[in-house]
CSV table of C-alpha atoms and ligand atoms in Angstrom, one decimal:
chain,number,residue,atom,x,y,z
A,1,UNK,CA,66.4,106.5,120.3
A,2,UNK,CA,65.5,103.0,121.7
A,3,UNK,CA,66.3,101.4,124.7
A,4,UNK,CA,67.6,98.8,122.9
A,5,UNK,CA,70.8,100.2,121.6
A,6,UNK,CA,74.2,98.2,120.5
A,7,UNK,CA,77.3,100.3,120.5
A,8,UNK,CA,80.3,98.9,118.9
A,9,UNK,CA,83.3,100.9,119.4
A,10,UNK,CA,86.1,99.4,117.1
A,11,UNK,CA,88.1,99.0,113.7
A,12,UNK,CA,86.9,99.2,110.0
A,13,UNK,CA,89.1,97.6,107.7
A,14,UNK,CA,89.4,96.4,104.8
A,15,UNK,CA,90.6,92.5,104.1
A,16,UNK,CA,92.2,91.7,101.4
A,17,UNK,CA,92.6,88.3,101.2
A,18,UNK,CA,94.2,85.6,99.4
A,19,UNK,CA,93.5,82.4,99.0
A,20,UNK,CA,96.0,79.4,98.6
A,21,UNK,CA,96.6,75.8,99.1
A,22,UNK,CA,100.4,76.3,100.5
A,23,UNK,CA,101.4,78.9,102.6
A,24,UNK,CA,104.7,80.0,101.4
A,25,UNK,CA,107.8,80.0,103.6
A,26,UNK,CA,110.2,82.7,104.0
A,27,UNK,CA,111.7,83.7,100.8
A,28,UNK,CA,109.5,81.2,98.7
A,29,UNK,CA,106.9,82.5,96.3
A,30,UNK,CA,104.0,80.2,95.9
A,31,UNK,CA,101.2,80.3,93.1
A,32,UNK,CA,97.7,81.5,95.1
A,33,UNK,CA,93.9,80.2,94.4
A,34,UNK,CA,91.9,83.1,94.6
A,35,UNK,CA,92.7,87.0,95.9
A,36,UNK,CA,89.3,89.2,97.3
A,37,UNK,CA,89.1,92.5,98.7
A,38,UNK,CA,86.3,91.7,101.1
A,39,UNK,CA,85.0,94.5,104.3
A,40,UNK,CA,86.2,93.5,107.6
A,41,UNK,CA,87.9,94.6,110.8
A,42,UNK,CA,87.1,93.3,113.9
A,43,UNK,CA,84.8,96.1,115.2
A,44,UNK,CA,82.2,96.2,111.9
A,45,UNK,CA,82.4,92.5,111.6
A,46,UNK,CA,80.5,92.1,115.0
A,47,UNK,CA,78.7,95.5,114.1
A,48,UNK,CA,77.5,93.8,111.0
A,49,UNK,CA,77.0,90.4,112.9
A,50,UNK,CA,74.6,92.2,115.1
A,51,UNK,CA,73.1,94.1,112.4
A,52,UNK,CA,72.1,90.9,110.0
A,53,UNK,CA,70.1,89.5,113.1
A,54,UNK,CA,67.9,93.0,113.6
A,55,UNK,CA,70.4,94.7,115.9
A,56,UNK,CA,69.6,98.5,116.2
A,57,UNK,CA,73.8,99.1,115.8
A,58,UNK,CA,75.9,102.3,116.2
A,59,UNK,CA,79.2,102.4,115.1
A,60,UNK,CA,82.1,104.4,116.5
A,61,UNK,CA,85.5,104.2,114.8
A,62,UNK,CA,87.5,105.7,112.1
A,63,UNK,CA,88.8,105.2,108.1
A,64,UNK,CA,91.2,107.2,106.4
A,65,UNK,CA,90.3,109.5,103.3
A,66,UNK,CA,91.0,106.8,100.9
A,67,UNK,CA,88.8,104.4,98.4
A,68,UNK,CA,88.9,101.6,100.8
A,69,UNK,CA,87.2,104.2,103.4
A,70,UNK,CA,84.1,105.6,101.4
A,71,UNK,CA,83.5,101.7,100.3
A,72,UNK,CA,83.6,100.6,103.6
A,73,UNK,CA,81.2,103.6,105.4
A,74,UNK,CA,78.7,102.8,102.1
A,75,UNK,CA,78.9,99.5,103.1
A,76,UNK,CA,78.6,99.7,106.7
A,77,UNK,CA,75.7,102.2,106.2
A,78,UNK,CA,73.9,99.5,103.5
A,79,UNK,CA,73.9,97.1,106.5
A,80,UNK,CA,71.5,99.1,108.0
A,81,UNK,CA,74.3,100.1,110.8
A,82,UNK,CA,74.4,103.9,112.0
A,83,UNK,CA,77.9,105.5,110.6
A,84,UNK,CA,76.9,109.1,111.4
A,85,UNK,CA,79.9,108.9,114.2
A,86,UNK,CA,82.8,107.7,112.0
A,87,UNK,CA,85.7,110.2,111.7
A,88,UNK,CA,87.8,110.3,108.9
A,89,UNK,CA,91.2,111.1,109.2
A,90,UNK,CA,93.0,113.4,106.6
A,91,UNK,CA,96.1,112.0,104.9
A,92,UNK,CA,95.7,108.5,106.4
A,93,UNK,CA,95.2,105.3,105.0
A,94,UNK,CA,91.9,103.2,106.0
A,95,UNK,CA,93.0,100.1,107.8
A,96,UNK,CA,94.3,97.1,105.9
A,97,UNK,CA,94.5,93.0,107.1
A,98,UNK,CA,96.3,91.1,104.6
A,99,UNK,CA,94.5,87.6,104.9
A,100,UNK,CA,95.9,83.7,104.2
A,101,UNK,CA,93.0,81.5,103.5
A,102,UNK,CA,94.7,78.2,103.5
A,103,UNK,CA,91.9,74.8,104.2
A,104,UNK,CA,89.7,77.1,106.1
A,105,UNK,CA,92.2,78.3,108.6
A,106,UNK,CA,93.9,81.8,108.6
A,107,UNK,CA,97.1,84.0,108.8
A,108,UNK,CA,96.2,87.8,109.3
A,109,UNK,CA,98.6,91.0,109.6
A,110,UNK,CA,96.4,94.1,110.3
A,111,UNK,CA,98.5,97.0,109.5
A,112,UNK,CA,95.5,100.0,111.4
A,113,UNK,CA,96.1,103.0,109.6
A,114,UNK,CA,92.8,105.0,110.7
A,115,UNK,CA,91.6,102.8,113.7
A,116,UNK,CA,94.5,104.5,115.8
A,117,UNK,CA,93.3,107.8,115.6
A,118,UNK,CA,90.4,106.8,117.8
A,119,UNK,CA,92.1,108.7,121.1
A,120,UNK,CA,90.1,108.3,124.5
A,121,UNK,CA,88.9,112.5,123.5
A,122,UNK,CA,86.9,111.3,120.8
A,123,UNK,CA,85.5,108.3,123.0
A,124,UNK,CA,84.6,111.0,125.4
A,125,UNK,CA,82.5,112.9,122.8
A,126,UNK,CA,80.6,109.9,122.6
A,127,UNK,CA,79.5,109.7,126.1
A,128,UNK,CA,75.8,110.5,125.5
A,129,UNK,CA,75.6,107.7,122.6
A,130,UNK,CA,77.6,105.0,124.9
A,131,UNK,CA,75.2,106.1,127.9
A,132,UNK,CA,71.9,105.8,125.7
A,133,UNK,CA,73.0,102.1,124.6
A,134,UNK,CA,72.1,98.8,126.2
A,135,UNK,CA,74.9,96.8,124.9
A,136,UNK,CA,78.9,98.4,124.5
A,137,UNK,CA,80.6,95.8,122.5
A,138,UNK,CA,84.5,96.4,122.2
A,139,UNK,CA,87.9,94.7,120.8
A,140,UNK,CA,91.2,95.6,120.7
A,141,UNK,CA,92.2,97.0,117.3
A,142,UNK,CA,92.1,100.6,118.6
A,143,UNK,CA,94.7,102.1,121.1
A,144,UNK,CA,94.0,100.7,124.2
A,145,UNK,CA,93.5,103.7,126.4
A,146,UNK,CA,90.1,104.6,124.0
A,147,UNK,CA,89.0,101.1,125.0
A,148,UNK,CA,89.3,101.8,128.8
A,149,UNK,CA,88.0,105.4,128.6
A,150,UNK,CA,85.2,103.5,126.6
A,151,UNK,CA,84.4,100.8,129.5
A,152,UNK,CA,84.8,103.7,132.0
A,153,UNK,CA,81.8,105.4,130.6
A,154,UNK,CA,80.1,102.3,130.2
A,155,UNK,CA,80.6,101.6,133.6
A,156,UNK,CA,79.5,105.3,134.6
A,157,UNK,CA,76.4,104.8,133.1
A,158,UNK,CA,75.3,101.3,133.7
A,159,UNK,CA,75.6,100.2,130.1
A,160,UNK,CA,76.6,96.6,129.6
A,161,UNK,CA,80.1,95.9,128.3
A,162,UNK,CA,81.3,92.7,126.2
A,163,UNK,CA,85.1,92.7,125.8
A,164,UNK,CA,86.5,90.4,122.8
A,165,UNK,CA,90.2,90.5,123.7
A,166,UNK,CA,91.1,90.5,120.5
A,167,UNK,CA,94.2,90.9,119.0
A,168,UNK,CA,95.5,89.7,122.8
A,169,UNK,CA,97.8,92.0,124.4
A,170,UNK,CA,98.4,92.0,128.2
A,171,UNK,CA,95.2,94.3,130.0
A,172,UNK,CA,95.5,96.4,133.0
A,173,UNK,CA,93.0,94.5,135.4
A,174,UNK,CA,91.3,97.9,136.2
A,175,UNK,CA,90.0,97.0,132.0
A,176,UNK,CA,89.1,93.5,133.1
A,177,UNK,CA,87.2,94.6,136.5
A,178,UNK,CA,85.3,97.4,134.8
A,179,UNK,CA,83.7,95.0,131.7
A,180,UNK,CA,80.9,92.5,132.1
A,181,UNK,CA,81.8,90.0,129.7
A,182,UNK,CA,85.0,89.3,128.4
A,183,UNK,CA,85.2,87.0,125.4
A,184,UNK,CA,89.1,85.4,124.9
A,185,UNK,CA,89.1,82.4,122.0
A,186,UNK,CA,91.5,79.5,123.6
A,187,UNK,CA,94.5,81.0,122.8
A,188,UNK,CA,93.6,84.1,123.9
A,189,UNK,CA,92.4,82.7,127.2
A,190,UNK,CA,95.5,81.4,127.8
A,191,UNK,CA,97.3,84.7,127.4
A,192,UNK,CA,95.0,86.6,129.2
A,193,UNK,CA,95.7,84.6,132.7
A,194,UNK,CA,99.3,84.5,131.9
A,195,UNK,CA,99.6,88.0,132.6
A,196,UNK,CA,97.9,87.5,136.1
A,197,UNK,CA,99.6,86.7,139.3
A,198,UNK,CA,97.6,83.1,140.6
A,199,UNK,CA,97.3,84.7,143.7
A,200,UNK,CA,95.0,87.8,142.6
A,201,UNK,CA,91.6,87.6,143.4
A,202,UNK,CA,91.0,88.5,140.2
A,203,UNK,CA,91.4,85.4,138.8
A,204,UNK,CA,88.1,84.2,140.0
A,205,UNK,CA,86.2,86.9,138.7
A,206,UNK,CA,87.5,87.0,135.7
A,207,UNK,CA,87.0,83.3,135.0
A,208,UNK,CA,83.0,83.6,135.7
A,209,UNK,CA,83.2,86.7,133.1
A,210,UNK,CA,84.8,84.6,130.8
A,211,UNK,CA,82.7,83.5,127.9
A,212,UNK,CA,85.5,81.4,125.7
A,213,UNK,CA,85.1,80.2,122.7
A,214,UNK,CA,86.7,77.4,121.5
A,215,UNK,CA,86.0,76.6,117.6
A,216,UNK,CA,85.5,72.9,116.7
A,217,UNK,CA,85.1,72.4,120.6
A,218,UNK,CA,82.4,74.6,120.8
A,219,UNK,CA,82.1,77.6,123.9
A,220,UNK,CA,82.4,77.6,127.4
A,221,UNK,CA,80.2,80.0,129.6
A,222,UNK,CA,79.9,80.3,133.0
A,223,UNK,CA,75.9,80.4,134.4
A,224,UNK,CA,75.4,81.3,138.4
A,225,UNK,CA,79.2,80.2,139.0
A,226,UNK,CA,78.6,76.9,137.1
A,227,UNK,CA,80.4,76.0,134.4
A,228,UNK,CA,78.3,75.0,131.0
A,229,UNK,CA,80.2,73.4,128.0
A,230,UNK,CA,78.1,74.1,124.6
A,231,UNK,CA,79.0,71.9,122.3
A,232,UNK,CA,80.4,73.3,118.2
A,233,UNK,CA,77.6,72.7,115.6
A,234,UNK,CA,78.9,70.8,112.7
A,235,UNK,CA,79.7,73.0,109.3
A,236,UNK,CA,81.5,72.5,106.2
A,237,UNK,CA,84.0,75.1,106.9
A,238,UNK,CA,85.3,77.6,103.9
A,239,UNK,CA,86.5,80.3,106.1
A,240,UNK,CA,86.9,80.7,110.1
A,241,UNK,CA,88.0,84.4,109.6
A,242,UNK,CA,85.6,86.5,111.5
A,243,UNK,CA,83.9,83.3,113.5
A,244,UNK,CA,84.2,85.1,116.8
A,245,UNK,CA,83.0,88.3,115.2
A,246,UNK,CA,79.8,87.0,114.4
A,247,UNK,CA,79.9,84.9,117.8
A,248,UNK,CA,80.0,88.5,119.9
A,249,UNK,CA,77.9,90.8,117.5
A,250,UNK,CA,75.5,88.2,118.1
A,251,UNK,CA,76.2,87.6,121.8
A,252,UNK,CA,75.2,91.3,121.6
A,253,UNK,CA,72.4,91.1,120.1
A,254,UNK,CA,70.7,88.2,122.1
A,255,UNK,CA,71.4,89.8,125.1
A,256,UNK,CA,69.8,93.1,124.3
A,257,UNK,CA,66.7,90.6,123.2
A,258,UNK,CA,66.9,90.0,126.4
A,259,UNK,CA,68.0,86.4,126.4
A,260,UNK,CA,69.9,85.2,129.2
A,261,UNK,CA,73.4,84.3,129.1
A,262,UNK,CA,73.4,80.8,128.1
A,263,UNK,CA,71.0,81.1,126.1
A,264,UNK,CA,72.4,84.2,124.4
A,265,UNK,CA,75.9,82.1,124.1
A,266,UNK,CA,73.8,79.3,122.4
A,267,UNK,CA,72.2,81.3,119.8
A,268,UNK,CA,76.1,83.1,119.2
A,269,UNK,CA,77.2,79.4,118.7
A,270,UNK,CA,74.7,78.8,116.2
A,271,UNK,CA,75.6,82.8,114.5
A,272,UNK,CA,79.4,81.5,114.5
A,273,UNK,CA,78.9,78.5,112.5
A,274,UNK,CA,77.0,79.7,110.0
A,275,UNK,CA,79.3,82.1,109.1
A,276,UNK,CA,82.0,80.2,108.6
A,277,UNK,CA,80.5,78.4,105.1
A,278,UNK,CA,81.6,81.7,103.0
A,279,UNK,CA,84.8,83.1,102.0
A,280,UNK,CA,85.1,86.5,104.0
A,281,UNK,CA,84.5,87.3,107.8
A,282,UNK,CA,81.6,89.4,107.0
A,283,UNK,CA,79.6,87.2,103.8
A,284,UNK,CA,78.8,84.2,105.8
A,285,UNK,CA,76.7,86.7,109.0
A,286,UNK,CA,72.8,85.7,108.8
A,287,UNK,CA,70.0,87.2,109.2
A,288,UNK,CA,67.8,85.9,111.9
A,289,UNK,CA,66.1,84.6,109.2
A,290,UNK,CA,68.6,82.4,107.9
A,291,UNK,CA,69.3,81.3,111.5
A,292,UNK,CA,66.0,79.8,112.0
A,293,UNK,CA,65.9,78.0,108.4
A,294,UNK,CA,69.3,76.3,109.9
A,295,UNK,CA,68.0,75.6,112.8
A,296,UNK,CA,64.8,74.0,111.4
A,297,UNK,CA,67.4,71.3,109.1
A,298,UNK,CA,70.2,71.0,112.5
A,299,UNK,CA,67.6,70.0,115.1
B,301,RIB,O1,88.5,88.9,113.2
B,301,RIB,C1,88.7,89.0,111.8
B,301,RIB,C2,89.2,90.3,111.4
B,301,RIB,O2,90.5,90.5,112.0
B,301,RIB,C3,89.4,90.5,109.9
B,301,RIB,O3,88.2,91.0,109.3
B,301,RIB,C4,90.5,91.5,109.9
B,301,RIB,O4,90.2,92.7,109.4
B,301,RIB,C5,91.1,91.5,111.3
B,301,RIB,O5,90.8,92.7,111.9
């Protein structure tokens, strides 16, 4: 093993998703575009993200003993992304998101099937691969008490922790003390200092941790306690689904290269565009190849 490990600990799903010019209301039945199955979930999108660029990437998570499981650990593994920790769960179906791709934007349900039988016992059988990592990069699309058992260990051992908060749900602060980064989308942001009492010293902390990402307005980082705005690059959007994916496997990646924060954030805003001109959260990822051909035409 390197030192230069990434660890995403997270869900593997897979998207099927549906493309349409009108979203149909309650009880109306509209006539669709376009329907793919296509490999997502937000814990092997950023695994994937990271891999694309060069990442050295472990994955820890769990798919059911269904189709849509051995396609998605072949094409995990294909990525060039360790699977030799992925448990499959008897009798239980991989986890689904049933996608609405309407003018780039998107409506998801995630229904998580396998990704909730990763308990805080298997995160804990895991410790040695956690403490051997540089980079822990977790979501919330497993049960939440894995996620903090994860960021304990993390913490134990010195490893580095990025937190996308994403789906949002309210966090116990001990979660939001123990991570390094944490990496809300507006919305998200929002919620996440709802829950917080104005008062609690927290609140400070946690808005320097904050890395937020803000779509067409680009991402907000904090550097030394000051504040840096990096402006969006300008894409023809197809498809934001999995934008902040690719914006935190990346953010993970620079930062094990040893970048420094805004300039890993930078890079990650760069990532995040470019994967946003393909249908599918996971088709658009580059390679670092393709990033530096980008970058050579978006001086
Ligand atoms: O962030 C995008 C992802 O959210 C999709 O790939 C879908 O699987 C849901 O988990």
């Amino acid at each position: 093993m390197t030192g230069r490990q990434i660890t995403v600990i997270g869900s593997i799903n897979m998207d099927l998703v549906t493309s349409t010019f009108q979203i149909p209301k309650v009880g109306e039945t509209v006539l669709g575009q376009s329907f793919h199955t296509i490999p997502g979930g937000k814990g092997a999108n950023q695994a994937v993200a990271a891999a694309r660029l060069g990442g050295d990437v472990t994955m820890i998570g769990a798919v059911g003993d269904d189709s849509f499981g051995k396609t998605l650990v072949d094409h995990l593994t294909n990525q060039g992304i360790n699977m030799k920790n992925i448990l499959e769960v008897k009798g239980v179906s991989t986890g689904i998101a049933s996608i609405i791709v309407s003018e780039a934007d998107n409506s998801i349900i995630v229904v998580p099937g396998a990704n909730n039988y990763i308990t805080p016992e298997i995160i804990e059988k895991h410790e040695e691969r956690i403490k051997a990592s540089s980079i822990l990069l977790l979501q919330l699309e497993i049960p939440i008490e894995s996620v903090i058992r994860a960021a304990e260990l993390a913490k134990k051992h010195g490893v580095l922790t990025i937190l996308n908060p994403a789906p949002i749900q309210k966090l116990p602060q001990e979660l939001l003390e123990m991570v390094d980064y944490v990496t809300p989308n507006e919305h998200e942001q929002t919620l996440l200092f709802a829950s917080i009492d104005e008062s609690n010293q927290i609140v400070g902390k946690l808005m320097e941790k904050c890395i937020v990402t803000k779509g067409s307005k680009g991402v907000m980082v904090y550097k030394n306690g000051e504040k840096i705005e990096i402006p969006s690059i300008k894409v023809d959007a197809v498809d934001t689904t999995g934008a902040g994916d690719s914006f935190n496997g990346a953010l993970a990646y620079a930062l094990c290269e040893g970048l420094e924060i805004e300039e890993a954030c930078r890079f990650a805003n760069v990532v995040g565009a470019i994967s946003v001109t393909k249908l599918g959260a996971q088709t658009g990822m580059p390679t670092k190849k393709e990033v530096e051909e980008f970058l050579q035409v978006h001086k």
